Coordinates of C-alpha atoms in Angstrom, one line a residue:
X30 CA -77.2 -35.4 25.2
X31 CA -74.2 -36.8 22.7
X32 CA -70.9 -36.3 23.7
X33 CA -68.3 -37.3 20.8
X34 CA -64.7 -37.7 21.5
X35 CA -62.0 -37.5 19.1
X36 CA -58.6 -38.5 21.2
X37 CA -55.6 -40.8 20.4
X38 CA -54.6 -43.6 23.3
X39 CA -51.3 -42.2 22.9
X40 CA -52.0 -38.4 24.0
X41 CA -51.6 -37.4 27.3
X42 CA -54.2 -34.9 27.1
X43 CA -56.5 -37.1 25.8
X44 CA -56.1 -38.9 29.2
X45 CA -56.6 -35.6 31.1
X46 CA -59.0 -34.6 29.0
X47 CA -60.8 -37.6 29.6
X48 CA -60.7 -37.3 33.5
X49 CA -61.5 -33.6 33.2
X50 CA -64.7 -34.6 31.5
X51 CA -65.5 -37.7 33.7
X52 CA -65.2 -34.4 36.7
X53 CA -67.8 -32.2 35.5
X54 CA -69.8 -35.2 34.5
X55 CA -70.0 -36.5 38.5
X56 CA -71.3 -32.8 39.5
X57 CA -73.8 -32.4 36.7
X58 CA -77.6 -33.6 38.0
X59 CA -78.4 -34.6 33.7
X60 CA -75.5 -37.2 33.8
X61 CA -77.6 -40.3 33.3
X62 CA -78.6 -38.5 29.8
X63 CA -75.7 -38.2 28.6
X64 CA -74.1 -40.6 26.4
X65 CA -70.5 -41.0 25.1
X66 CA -69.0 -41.7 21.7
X67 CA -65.4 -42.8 21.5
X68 CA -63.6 -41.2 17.6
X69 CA -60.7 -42.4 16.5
X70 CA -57.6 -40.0 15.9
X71 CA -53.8 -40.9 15.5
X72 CA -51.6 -39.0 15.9
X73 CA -48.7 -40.9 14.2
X74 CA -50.2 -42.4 11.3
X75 CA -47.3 -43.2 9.5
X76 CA -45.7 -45.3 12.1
X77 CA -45.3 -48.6 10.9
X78 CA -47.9 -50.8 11.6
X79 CA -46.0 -54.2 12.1
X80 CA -42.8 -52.0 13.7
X81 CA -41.7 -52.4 17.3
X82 CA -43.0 -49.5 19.8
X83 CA -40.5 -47.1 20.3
X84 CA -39.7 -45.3 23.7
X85 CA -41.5 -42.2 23.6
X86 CA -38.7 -40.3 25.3
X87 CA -37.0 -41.1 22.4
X88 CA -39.1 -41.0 19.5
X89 CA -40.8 -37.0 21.1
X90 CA -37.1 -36.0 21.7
X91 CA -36.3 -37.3 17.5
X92 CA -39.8 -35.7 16.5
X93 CA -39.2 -32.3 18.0
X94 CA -35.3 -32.0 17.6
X95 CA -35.2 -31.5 21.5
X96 CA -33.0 -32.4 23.7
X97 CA -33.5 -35.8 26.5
X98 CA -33.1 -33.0 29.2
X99 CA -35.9 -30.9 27.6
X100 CA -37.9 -33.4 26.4
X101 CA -38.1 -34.8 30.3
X102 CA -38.8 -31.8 31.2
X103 CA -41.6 -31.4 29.1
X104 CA -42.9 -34.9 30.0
X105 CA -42.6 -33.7 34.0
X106 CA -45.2 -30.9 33.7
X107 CA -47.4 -33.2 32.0
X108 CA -46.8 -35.7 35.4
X109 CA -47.9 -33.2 37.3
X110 CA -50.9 -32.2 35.8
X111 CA -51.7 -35.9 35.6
X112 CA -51.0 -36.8 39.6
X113 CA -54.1 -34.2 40.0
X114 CA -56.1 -36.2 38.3
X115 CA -54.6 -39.8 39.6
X116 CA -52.7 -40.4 36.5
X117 CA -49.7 -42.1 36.8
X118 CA -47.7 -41.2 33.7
X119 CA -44.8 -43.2 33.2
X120 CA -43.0 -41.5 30.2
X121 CA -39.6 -43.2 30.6
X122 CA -41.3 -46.7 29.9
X123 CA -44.4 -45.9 27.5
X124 CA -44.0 -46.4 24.0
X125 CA -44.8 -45.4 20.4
X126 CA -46.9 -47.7 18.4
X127 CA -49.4 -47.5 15.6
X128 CA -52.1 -47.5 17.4
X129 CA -54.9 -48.5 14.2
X130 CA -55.3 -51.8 15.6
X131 CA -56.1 -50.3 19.4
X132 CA -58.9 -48.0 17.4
X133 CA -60.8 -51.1 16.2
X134 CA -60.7 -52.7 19.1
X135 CA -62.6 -49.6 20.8
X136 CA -65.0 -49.7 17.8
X137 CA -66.1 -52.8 18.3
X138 CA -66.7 -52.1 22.1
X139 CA -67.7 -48.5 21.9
X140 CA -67.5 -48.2 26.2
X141 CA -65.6 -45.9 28.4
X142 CA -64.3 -49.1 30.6
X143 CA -62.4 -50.3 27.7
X144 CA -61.1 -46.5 26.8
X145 CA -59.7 -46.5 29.9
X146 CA -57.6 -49.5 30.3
X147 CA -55.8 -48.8 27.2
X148 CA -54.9 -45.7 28.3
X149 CA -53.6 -47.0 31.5
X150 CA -51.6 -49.8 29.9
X151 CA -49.8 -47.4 27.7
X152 CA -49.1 -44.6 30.1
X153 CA -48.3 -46.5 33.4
X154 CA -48.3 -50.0 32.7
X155 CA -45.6 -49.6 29.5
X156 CA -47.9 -52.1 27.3
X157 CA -47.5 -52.4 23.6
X158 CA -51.0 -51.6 23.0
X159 CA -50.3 -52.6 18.8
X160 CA -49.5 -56.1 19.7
X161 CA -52.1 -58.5 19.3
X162 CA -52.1 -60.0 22.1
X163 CA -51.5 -57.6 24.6
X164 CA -54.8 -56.0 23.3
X165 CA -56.6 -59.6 23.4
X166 CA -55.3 -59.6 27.2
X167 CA -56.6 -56.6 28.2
X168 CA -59.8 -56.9 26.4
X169 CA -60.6 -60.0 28.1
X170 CA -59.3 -58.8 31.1
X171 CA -62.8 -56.1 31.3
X172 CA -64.8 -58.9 29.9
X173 CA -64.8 -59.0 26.3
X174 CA -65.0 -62.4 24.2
X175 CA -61.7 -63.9 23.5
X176 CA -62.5 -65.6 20.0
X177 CA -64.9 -62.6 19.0
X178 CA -61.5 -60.0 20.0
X179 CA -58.8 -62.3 18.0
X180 CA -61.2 -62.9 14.9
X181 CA -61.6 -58.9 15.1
X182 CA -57.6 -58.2 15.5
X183 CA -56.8 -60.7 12.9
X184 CA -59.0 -59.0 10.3
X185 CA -59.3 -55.2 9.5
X186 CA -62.2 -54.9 10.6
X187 CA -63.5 -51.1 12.0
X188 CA -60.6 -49.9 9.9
X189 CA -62.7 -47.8 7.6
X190 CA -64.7 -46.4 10.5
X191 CA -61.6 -45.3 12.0
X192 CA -60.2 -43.6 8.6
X193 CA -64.2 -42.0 9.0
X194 CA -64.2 -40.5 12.4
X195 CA -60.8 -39.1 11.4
X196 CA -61.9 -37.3 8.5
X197 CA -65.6 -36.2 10.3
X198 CA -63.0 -34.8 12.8
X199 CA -61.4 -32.3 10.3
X200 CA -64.2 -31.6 8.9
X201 CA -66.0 -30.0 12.2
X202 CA -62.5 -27.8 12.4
X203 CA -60.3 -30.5 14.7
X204 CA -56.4 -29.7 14.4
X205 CA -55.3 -31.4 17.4
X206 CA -56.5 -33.9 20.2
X207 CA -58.7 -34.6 22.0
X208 CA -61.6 -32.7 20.7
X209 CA -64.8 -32.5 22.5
X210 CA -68.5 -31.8 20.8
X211 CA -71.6 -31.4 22.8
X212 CA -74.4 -32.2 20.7
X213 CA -72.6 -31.7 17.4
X214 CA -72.5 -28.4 18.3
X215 CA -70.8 -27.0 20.8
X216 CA -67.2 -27.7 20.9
X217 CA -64.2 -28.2 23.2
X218 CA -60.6 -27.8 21.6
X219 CA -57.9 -29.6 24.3
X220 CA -57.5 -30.3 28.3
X221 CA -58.9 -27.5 28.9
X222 CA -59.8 -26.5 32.6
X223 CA -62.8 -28.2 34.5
X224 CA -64.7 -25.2 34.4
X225 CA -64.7 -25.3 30.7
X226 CA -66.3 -28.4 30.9
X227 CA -69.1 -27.7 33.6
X228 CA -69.5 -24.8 31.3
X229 CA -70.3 -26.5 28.4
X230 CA -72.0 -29.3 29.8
X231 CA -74.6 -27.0 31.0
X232 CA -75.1 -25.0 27.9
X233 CA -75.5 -27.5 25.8
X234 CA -77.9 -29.2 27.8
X235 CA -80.0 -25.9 27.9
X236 CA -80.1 -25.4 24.3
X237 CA -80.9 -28.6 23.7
X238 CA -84.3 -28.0 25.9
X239 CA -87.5 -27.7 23.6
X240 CA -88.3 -23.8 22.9
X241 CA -91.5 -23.2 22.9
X242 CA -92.7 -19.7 20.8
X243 CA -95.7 -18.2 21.6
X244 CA -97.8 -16.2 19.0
X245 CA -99.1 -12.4 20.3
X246 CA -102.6 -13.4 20.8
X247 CA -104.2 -14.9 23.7
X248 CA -107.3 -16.4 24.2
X249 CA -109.3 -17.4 26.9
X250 CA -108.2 -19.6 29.6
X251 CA -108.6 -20.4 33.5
X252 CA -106.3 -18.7 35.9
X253 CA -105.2 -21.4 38.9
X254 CA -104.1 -18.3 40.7
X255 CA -107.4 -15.8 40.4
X256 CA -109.1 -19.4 40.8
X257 CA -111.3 -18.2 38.1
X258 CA -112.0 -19.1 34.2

């Protein structure tokens, strides 16, 4: 069973969603068939590549016309939610970046370890996950080649691919992230509760069993039961 996963590293959702999923996943007895496909999503595409990450307090507070107090306020429900789930979210550091290059990078790994840490480093670490060689760092850091990373970083490489999942995304009906599809066809819009995803899990496992339709007629056969033929 596919699972494809359209998220952004800087969503907090994404993150919950992520966790959420990894839940239901450790309580469903099919897990070892199911595999996982990382698509790209950004939600601030028209930040400035080569720009300086800007603290997200500041940039959400800018973007929404809110005010600090709200905007923290906002960010504490979304703390909350994440301490369930052992997520340290440190707003008042994390920053804004284009995060194109961080997209790539996972494209070229494609693997939930590497998902992960960047999440990790931008949400409770404060990491400019854009810079080049804070990503270099943190890929090497789970084991990736440092030549074959900065050869990838310096090139733009994966950058189509990521303009492609974005596009597949709206195309299957994705207005926000992250987006979950079972199977390419059942679907998951948001963090939505763990039950949602057992739920899911489950069903699209099912329908993905062969079906086998019988005609009306029967013909002969042996019975184990009557112990007769």
């Amino acid at each position: 069973m596919k699972i494809e996963i359209w998220s952004d590293i800087v969503c907090p959702f994404c993150y919950i969603g992520k966790k959420r999923l990894e839940q239901a996943l450790a309580s469903f007895p099919h897990r070892d068939e199911v595999e996982i496909v990382w698509k790209s999503y950004q939600l601030h595409p028209q930040f400035p590549q080569d720009a300086a990450g800007i603290p997200a307090v500041k940039y959400i507070k800018d973007a929404k016309g809110l005010s600090e107090e709200e905007t923290l306020g906002m960010m504490h429900q979304v703390q909350s939610i994440g301490k369930s789930l052992n997520i340290d979210f440190n707003f008042e550091k994390s920053l804004i970046v284009n995060t194109l290059n961080a997209h790539r990078l996972i494209h070229f790994a494609q693997g939930n370890v590497l998902k992960e840490r960047l999440f990790k480093a931008h949400f409770s670490e404060s990491k400019d996950i854009n810079h080049i060689d804070s990503l270099t760092a943190l890929a090497v850091e789970i084991g990736l080649d440092q030549i074959a990373v900065e050869e990838l970083l310096h090139s733009d490489r994966f950058a189509y691919e990521v303009t492609q999942d974005i596009q597949e995304g709206i195309d299957l009906g994705l207005r926000g992230v992250p987006f979950f599809v079972f199977n390419q066809k059942f679907g998951i819009a948001g963090a939505q509760p763990l039950e949602m995803f057992e739920k899911t899990l489950r069903q699209a496992y099912d329908d993905a069993k062969p079906a086998i339709i019988m005609n009306d007629n029967e013909g002969p056969s042996c019975d184990s039961e009557a112990g007769c033929c």
